[in-house]
Short mmCIF file of C-alpha atoms in Angstrom, two decimals:
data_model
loop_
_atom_site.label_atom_id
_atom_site.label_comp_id
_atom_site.label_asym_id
_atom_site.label_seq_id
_atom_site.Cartn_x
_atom_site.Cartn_y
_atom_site.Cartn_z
CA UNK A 1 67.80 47.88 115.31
CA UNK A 2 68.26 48.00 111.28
CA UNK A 3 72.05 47.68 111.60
CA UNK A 4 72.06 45.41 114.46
CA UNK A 5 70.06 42.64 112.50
CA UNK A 6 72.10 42.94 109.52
CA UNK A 7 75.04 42.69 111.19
CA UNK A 8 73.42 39.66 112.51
CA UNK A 9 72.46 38.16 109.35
CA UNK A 10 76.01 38.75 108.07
CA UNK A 11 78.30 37.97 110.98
CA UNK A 12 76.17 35.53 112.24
CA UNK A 13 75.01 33.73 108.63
CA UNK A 14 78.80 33.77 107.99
CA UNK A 15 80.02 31.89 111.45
CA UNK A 16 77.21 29.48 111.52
CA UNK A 17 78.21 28.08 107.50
CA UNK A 18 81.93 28.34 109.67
CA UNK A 19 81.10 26.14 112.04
CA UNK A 20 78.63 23.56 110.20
CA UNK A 21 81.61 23.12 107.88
CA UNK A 22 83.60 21.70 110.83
CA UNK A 23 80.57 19.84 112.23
CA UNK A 24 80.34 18.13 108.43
CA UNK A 25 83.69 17.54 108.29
CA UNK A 26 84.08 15.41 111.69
CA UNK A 27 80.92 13.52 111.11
CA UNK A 28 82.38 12.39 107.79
CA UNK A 29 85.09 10.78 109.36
CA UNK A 30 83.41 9.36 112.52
CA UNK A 31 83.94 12.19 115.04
CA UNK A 32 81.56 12.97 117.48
CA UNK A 33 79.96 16.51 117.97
CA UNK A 34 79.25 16.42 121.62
CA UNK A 35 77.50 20.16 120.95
CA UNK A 36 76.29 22.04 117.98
CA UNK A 37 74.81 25.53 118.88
CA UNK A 38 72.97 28.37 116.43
CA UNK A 39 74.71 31.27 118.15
CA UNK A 40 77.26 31.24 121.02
CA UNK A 41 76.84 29.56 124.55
CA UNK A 42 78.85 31.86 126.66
CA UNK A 43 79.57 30.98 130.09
CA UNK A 44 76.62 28.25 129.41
CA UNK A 45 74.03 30.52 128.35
CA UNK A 46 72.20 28.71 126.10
CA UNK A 47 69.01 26.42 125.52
CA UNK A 48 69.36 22.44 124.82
CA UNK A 49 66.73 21.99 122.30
CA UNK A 50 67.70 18.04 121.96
CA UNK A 51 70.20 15.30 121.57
CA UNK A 52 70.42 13.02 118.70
CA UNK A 53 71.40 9.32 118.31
CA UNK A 54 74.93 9.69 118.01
CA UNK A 55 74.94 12.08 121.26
CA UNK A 56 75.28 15.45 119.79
CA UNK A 57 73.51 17.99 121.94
CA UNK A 58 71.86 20.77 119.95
CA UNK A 59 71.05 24.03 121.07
CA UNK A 60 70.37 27.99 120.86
CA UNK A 61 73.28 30.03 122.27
CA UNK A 62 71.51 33.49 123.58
CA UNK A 63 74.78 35.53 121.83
CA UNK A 64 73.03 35.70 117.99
CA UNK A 65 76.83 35.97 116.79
CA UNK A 66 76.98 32.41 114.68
CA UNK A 67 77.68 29.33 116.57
CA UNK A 68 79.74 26.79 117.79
CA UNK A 69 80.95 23.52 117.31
CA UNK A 70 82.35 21.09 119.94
CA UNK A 71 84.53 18.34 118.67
CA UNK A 72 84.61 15.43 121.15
CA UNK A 73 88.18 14.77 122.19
CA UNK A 74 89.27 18.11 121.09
CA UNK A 75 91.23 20.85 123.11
CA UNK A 76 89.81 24.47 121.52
CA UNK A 77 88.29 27.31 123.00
CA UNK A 78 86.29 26.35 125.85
CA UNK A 79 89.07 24.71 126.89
CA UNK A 80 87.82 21.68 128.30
CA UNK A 81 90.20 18.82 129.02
CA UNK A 82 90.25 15.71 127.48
CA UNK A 83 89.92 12.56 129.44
CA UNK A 84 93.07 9.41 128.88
CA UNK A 85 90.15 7.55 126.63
CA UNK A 86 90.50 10.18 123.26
CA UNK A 87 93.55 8.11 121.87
CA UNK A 88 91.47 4.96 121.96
CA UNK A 89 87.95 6.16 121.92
CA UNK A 90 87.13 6.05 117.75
CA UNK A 91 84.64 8.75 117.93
CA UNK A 92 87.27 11.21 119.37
CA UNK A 93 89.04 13.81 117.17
CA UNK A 94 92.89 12.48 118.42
CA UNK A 95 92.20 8.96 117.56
CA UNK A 96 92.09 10.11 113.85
CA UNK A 97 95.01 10.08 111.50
CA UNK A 98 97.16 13.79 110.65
CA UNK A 99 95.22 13.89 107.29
CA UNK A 100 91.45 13.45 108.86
CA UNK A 101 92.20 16.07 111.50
CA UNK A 102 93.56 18.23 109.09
CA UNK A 103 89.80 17.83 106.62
CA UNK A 104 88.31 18.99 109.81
CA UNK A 105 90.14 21.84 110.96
CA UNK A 106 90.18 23.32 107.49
CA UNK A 107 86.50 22.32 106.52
CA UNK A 108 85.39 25.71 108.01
CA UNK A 109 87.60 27.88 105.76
CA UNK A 110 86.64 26.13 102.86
CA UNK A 111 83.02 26.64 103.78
CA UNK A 112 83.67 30.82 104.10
CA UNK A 113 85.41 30.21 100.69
CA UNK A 114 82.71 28.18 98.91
CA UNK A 115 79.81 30.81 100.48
CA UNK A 116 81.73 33.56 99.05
CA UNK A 117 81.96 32.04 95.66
CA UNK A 118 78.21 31.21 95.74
CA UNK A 119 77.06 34.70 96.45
CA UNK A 120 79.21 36.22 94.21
CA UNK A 121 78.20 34.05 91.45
CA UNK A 122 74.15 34.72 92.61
CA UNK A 123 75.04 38.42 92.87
CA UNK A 124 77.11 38.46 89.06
CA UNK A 125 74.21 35.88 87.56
CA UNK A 126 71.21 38.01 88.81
CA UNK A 127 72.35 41.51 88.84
CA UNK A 128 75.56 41.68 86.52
CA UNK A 129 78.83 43.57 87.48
CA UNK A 130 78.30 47.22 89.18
CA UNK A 131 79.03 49.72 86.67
CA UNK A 132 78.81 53.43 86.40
CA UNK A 133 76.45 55.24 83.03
CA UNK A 134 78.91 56.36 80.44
CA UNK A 135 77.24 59.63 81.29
CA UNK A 136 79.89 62.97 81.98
CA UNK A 137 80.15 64.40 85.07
CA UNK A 138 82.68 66.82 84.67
CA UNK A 139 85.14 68.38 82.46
CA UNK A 140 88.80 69.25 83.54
CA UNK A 141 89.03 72.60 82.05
CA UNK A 142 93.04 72.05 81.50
CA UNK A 143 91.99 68.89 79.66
CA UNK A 144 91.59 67.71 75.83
CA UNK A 145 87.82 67.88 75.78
CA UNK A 146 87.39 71.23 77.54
CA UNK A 147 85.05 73.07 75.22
CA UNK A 148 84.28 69.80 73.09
CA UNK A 149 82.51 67.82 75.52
CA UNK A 150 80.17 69.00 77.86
CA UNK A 151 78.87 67.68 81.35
CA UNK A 152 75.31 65.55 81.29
CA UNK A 153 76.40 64.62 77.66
CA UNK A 154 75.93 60.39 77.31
CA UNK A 155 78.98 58.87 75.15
CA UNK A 156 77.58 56.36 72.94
CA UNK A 157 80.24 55.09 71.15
CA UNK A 158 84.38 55.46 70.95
CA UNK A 159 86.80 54.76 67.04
CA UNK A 160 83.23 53.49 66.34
CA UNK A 161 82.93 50.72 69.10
CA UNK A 162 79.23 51.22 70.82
CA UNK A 163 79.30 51.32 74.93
CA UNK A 164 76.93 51.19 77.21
CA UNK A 165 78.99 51.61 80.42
CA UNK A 166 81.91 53.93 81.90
CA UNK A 167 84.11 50.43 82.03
CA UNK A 168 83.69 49.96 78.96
CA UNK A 169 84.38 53.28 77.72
CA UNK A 170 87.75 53.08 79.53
CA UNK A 171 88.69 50.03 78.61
CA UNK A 172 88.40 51.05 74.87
CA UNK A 173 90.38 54.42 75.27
CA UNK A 174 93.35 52.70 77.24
CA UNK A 175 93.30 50.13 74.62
CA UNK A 176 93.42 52.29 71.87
CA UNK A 177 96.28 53.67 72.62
CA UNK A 178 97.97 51.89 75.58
CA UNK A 179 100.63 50.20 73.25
CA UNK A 180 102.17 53.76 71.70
CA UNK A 181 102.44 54.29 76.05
CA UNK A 182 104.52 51.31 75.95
CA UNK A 183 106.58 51.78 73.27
CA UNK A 184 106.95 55.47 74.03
CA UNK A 185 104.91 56.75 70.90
CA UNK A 186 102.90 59.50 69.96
CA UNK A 187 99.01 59.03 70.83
CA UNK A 188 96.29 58.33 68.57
CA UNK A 189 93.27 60.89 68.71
CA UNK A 190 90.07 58.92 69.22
CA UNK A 191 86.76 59.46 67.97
CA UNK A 192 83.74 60.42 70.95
CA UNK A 193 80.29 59.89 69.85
CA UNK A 194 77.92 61.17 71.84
CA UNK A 195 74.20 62.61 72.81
CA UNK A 196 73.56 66.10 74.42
CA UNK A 197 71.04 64.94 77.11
CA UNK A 198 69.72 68.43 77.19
CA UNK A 199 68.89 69.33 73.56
CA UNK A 200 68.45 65.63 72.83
CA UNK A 201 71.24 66.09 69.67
CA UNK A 202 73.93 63.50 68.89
CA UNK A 203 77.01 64.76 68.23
CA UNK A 204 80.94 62.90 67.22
CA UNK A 205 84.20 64.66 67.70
CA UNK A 206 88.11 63.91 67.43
CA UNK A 207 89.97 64.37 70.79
CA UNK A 208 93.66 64.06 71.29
CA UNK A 209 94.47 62.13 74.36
CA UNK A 210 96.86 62.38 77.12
CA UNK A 211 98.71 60.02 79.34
CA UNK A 212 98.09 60.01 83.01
CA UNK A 213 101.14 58.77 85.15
CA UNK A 214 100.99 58.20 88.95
CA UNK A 215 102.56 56.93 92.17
CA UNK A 216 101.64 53.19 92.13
CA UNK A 217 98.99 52.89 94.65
CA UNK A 218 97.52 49.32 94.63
CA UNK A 219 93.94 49.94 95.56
CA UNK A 220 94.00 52.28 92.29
CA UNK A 221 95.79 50.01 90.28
CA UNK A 222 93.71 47.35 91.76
CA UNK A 223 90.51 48.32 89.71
CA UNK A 224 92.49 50.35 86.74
CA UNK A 225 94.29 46.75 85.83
CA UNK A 226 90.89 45.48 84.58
CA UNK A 227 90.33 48.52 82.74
CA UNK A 228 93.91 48.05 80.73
CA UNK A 229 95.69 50.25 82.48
CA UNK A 230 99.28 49.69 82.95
CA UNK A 231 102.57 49.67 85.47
CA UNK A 232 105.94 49.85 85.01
CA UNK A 233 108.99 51.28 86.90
CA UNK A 234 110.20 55.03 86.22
CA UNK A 235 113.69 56.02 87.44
CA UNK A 236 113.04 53.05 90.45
CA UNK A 237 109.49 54.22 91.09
CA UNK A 238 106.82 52.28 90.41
CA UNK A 239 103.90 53.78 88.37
CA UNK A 240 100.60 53.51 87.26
CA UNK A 241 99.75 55.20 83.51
CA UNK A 242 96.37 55.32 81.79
CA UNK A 243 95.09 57.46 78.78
CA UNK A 244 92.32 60.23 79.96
CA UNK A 245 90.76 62.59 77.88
CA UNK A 246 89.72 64.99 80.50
CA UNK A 247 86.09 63.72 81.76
CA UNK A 248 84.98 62.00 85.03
CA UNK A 249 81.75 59.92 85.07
CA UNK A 250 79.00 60.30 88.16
CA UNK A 251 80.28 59.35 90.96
CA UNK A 252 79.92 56.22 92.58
CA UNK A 253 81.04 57.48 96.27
CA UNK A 254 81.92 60.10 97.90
CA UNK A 255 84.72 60.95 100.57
CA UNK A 256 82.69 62.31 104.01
CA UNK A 257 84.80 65.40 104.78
CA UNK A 258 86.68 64.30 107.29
CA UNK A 259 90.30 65.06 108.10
CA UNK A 260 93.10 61.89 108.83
CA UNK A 261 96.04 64.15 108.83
CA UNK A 262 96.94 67.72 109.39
CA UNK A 263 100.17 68.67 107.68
CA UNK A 264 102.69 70.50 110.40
CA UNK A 265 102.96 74.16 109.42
CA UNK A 266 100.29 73.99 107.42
CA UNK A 267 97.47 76.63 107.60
CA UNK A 268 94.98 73.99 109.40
CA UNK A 269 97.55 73.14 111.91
CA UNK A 270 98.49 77.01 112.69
CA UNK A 271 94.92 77.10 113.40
CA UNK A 272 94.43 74.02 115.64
CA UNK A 273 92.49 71.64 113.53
CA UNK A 274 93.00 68.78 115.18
CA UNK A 275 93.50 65.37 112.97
CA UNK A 276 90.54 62.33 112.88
CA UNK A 277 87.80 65.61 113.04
CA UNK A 278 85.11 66.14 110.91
CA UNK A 279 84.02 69.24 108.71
CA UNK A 280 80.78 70.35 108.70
CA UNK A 281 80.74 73.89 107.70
CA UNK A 282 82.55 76.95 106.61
CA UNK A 283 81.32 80.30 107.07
CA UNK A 284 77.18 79.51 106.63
CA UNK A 285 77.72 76.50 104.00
CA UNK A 286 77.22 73.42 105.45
CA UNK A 287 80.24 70.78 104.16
CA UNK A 288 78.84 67.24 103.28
CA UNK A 289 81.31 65.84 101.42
CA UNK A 290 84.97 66.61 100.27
CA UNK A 291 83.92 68.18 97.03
CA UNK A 292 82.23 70.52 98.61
CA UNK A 293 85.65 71.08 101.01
CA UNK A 294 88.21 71.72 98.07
CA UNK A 295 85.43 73.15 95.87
CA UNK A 296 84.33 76.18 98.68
CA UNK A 297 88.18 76.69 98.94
CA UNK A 298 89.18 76.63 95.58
CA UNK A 299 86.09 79.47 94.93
CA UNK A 300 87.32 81.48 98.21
CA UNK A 301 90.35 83.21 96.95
CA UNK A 302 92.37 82.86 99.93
CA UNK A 303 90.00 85.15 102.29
CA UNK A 304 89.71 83.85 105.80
CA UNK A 305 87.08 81.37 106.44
CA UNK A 306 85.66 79.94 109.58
CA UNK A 307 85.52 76.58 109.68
CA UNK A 308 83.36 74.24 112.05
CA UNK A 309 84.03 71.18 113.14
CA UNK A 310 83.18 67.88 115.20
CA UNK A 311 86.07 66.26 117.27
CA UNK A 312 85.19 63.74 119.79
CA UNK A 313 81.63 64.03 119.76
CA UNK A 314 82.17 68.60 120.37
CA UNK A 315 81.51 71.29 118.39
CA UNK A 316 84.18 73.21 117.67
CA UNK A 317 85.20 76.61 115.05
CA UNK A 318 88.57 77.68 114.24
CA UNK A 319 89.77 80.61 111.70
CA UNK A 320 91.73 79.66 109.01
CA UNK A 321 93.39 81.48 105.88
CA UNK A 322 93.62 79.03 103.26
CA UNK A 323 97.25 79.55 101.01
CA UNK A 324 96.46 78.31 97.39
CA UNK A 325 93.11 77.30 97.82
CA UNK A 326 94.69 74.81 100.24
CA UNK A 327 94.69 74.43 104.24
CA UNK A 328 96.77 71.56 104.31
CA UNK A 329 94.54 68.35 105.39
CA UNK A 330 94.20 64.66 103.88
CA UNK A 331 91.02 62.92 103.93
CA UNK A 332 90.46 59.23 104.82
CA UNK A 333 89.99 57.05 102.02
CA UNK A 334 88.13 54.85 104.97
CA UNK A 335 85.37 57.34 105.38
CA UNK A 336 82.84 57.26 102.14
CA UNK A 337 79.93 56.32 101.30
CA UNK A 338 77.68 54.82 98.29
CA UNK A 339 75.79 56.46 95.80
CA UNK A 340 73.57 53.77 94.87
CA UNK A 341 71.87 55.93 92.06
CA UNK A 342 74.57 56.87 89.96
CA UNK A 343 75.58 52.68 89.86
CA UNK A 344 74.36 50.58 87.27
CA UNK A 345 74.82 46.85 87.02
CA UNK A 346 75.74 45.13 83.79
CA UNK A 347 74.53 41.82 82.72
CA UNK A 348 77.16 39.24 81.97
CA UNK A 349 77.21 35.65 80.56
CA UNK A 350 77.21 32.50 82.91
CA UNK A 351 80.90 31.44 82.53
CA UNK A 352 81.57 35.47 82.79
CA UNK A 353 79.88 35.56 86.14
CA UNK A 354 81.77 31.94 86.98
CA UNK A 355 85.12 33.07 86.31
CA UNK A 356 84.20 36.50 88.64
CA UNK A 357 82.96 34.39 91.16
CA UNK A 358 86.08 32.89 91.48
CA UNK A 359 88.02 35.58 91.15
CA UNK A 360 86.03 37.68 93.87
CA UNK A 361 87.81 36.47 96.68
CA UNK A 362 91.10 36.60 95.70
CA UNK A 363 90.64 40.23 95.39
CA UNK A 364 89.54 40.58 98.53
CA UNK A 365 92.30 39.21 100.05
CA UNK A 366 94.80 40.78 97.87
CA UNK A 367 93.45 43.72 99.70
CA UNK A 368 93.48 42.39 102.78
CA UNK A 369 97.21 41.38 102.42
CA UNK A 370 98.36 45.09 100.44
CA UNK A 371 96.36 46.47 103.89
CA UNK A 372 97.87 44.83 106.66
CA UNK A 373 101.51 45.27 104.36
CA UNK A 374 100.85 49.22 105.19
CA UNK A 375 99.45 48.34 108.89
CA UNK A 376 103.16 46.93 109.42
CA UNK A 377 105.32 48.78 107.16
CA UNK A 378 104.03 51.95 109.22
CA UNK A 379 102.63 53.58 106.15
CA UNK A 380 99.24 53.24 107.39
CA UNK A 381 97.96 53.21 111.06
CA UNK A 382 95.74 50.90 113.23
CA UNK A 383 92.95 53.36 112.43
CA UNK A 384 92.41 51.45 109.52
CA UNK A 385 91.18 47.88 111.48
CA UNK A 386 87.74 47.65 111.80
CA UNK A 387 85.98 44.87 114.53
CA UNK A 388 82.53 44.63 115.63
CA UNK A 389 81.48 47.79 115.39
CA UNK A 390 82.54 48.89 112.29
CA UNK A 391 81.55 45.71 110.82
CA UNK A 392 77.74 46.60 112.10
CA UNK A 393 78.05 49.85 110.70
CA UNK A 394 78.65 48.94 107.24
CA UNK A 395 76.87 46.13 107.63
CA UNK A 396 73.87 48.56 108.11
CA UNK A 397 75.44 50.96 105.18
CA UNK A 398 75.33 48.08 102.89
CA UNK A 399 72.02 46.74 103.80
CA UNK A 400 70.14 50.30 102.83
CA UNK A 401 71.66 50.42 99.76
CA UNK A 402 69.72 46.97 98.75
CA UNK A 403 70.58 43.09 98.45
CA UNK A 404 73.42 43.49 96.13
CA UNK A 405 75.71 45.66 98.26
CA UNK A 406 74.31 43.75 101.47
CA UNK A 407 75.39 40.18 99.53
CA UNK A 408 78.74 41.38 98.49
CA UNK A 409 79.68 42.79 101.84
CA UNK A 410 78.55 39.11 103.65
CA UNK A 411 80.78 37.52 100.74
CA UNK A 412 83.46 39.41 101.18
CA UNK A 413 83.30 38.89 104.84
CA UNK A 414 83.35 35.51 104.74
CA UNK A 415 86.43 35.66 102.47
CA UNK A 416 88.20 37.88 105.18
CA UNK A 417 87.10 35.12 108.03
CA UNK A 418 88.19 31.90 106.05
CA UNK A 419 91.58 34.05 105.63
CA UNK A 420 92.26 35.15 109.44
CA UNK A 421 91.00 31.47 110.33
CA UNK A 422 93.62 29.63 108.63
CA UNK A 423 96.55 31.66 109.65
CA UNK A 424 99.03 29.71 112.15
CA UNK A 425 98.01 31.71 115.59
CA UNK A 426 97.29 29.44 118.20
CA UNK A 427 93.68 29.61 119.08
CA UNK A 428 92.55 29.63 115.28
CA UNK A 429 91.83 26.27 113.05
CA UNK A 430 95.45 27.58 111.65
CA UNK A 431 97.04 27.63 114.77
CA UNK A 432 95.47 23.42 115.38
CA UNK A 433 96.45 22.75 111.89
CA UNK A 434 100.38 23.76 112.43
CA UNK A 435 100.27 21.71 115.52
CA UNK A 436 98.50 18.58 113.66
CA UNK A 437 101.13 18.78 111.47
CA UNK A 438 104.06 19.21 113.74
CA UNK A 439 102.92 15.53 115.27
CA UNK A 440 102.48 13.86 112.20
CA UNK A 441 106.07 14.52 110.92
CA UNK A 442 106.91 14.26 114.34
CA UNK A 443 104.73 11.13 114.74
CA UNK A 444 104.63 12.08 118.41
CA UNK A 445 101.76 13.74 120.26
CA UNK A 446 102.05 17.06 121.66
CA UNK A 447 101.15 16.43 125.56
CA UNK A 448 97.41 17.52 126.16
CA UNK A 449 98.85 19.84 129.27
CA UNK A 450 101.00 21.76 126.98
CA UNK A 451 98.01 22.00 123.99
CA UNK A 452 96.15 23.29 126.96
CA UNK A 453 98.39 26.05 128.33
CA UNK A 454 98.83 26.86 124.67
CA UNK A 455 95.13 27.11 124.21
CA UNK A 456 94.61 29.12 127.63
CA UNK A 457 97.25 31.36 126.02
CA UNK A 458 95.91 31.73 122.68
CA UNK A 459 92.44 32.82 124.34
CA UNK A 460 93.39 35.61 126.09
CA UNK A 461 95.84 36.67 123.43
CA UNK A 462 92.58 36.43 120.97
CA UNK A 463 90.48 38.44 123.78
CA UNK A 464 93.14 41.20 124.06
CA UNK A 465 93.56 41.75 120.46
CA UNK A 466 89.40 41.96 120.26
CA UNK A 467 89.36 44.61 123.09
CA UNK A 468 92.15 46.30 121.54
CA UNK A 469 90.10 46.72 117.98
CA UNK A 470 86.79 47.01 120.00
CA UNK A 471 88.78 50.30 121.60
CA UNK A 472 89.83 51.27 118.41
CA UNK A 473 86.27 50.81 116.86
CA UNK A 474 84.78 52.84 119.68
CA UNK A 475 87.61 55.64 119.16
CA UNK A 476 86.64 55.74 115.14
CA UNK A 477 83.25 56.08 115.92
CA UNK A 478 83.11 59.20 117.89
#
């Protein structure tokens, strides 16, 4: 019931500001709303609550999903037809001029845009920018602080500049030395100061850094660009580098141990792990994240293990000899979750927390675009789209984590709805806009029989494609 009434509060919240943006929009320009509803009227199910002086029929729809906004005069989703008297009629939505139908069919996306901005800007004001301790986690024992640093040891300063988060941390040691990367120079050392949480003792030491070069990968490069990280092209491949000294801060998430691909030949696959199944013990330790995975079978020495495992909703064991420490498996970057204690927020300054405002959506949607770029480019799979139900769960994740993560994940879902909205598919305020257009450089109406069997069209197309990620939703979920 938790889950369900935040995905309410989110999905719904987000439709309804859709939908009152459109019912603003019209009124400004002397369009009638023959019906505004808080929450769908399927099929009629809903209750009039009353009808104002300019004839607009308010009401509850009994599907707590948003609501919905019926332009007089207009052909849309419930596909009711227009009678001969819209051309003439000044109240309907075709009497109006390209430019006036156009304010109304995009006043909805800029109303998910302008919610998202507001939220963000609440959530960067109040709280600050999430943030990790500058406290380490753990030392890479092939790395340049292995027996110099030590995990649970806070770094208080780096060359002398005081920090008091991982960002910032970063951000100085890719600075100081980012520019020898560049021009292909030898790299400074840096100087660590820092506080043994144990014995309470503050310590500084000289480190010599290393470079870090990877596959460009822009989710990674997504957050590593704000930390000056930088990208270039290698021998045609795009890369990401970054200087590290060896350390890794408290994590902020962890990857749920569950396997997205099995790699043929592969110890796991000789075995019969099947892919999209999820570890939950070897031998007698239960597995609750992947750490715990590559850290029981980097510790095993190769000996046989037996491994357990849910697959479609059934227990199941195999026996497996890892090669390497390694059974050959990927995880799914999808499947993680929050660890809300190891996350700090720092406070920023009001034009700070204005500029990240605006800033918040585009990132969301240059995620959204690098995502459904892999989605077609066949480098990742439909697996990845999420629809109702995966919207409730993490709607539900979100909302136990508290009102910051519950706020950002209703902004950015507004930013992802104001986005698939506008695109040109019949059936969305996209789709109306690109035929608005088409008759004002036309100057010649589009026959309300053919906007019609477009329309009819477009809602069963829209229907299919939400059964086909409801299916998929359903399959993720068990």
């Amino acid at each position: 019931m938790y889950t369900l009434l935040a995905f309410i509060s989110i999905f719904g919240g987000v439709v309804f500001i859709h939908e009152f943006g459109h019912f603003i929009a019209a009124r400004s320009v002397g369009v009638k709303v023959d019906k505004f509803y808080v929450g769908f009227d399927f099929f009629g199910l809903g209750i009039k609550l009353f009808e104002d002086k300019k004839g607009t029929e308010y009401g509850l729809g009994l599907f707590p999903f948003g609501g919905y906004c019926k332009i007089h005069g207009m052909v849309d989703e419930s596909l009711d037809n227009p009678d001969s008297n819209t051309l003439i009629d000044p109240t309907a939505y075709e009497s109006k001029n390209t430019f006036e139908k156009l304010w109304i069919l995009s006043a909805g996306v800029i109303m998910n845009f302008i919610l998202a901005i507001v939220i963000s800007f609440f959530i960067f004001s109040f709280y600050g920018k999430q943030d990790q301790l500058p406290i380490i986690h753990k030392v890479d024992i092939d790395g340049p602080s292995f027996n110099i640093l030590n995990p649970s040891s806070k770094i208080i300063s780096i060359n002398n500049e005081k920090i008091n988060s991982w960002s910032e941390f970063t951000k100085y040691l890719n600075a100081s030395n980012i520019d020898n990367v560049i021009s292909d120079k030898e790299l400074d050392n840096v100087i660590i100061e820092y506080i043994d949480l144990s014995s309470k003792q503050q310590y500084t030491v000289v480190i010599e850094p290393r470079t870090i070069e990877v596959d460009f990968y822009y989710p990674l490069f997504h957050q590593l660009k704000k930390l000056n990280a930088i990208d270039y092209f290698k021998d045609s491949t795009r890369k990401i580098a970054f200087i590290d000294i060896g350390i890794e801060p408290q994590p902020q998430v962890y990857l749920q141990p569950f396997v997205n691909e099995v790699l043929d030949n592969s110890p796991a696959y000789l075995a019969g792990l099947p892919g999209n199944s999820l570890i939950i013990r070897i031998n007698d330790t239960p597995i609750n994240t992947w750490d715990d995975l590559t850290q029981f079978l980097s510790n095993n020495n190769d000996e046989k293990i037996n491994l357990t495992y849910k697959f479609n909703n059934d227990t199941y064991s195999v026996n497996i000899t890892p090669v390497d420490g390694k059974i050959g498996i990927k995880p799914s970057l999808t499947k993680m979750n929050i660890i809300p204690e190891n996350i700090i927020f720092s406070k920023v300054d009001f034009f700070e927390a204005l500029k990240s405002s605006f800033l918040k959506p585009y990132e969301d949607l240059s995620l959204q675009f690098w995502g459904f770029k892999q989605i077609f480019n066949g480098s990742m799979g439909f697996d990845g789209l999420g629809g109702p139900v995966k919207i409730t769960q993490e709607a539900g994740k979100a909302a136990s984590y508290g009102l910051p993560y519950f706020l950002g994940f209703m902004a950015t879902i507004s930013t992802i709805l104001g986005f698939m909205n506008i695109l040109p598919i019949p059936g969305l305020d996209g789709g109306h806009a690109l035929m608005t257009i088409i008759e004002g450089v036309s100057r010649r109406q589009i026959p309300t029989n053919i906007k019609m069997t477009i329309q009819s069209f477009a809602v069963f197309f829209l229907l299919g494609l939400t059964v086909l990620i409801l299916i998929n939703d359903l399959k993720n979920l068990f």
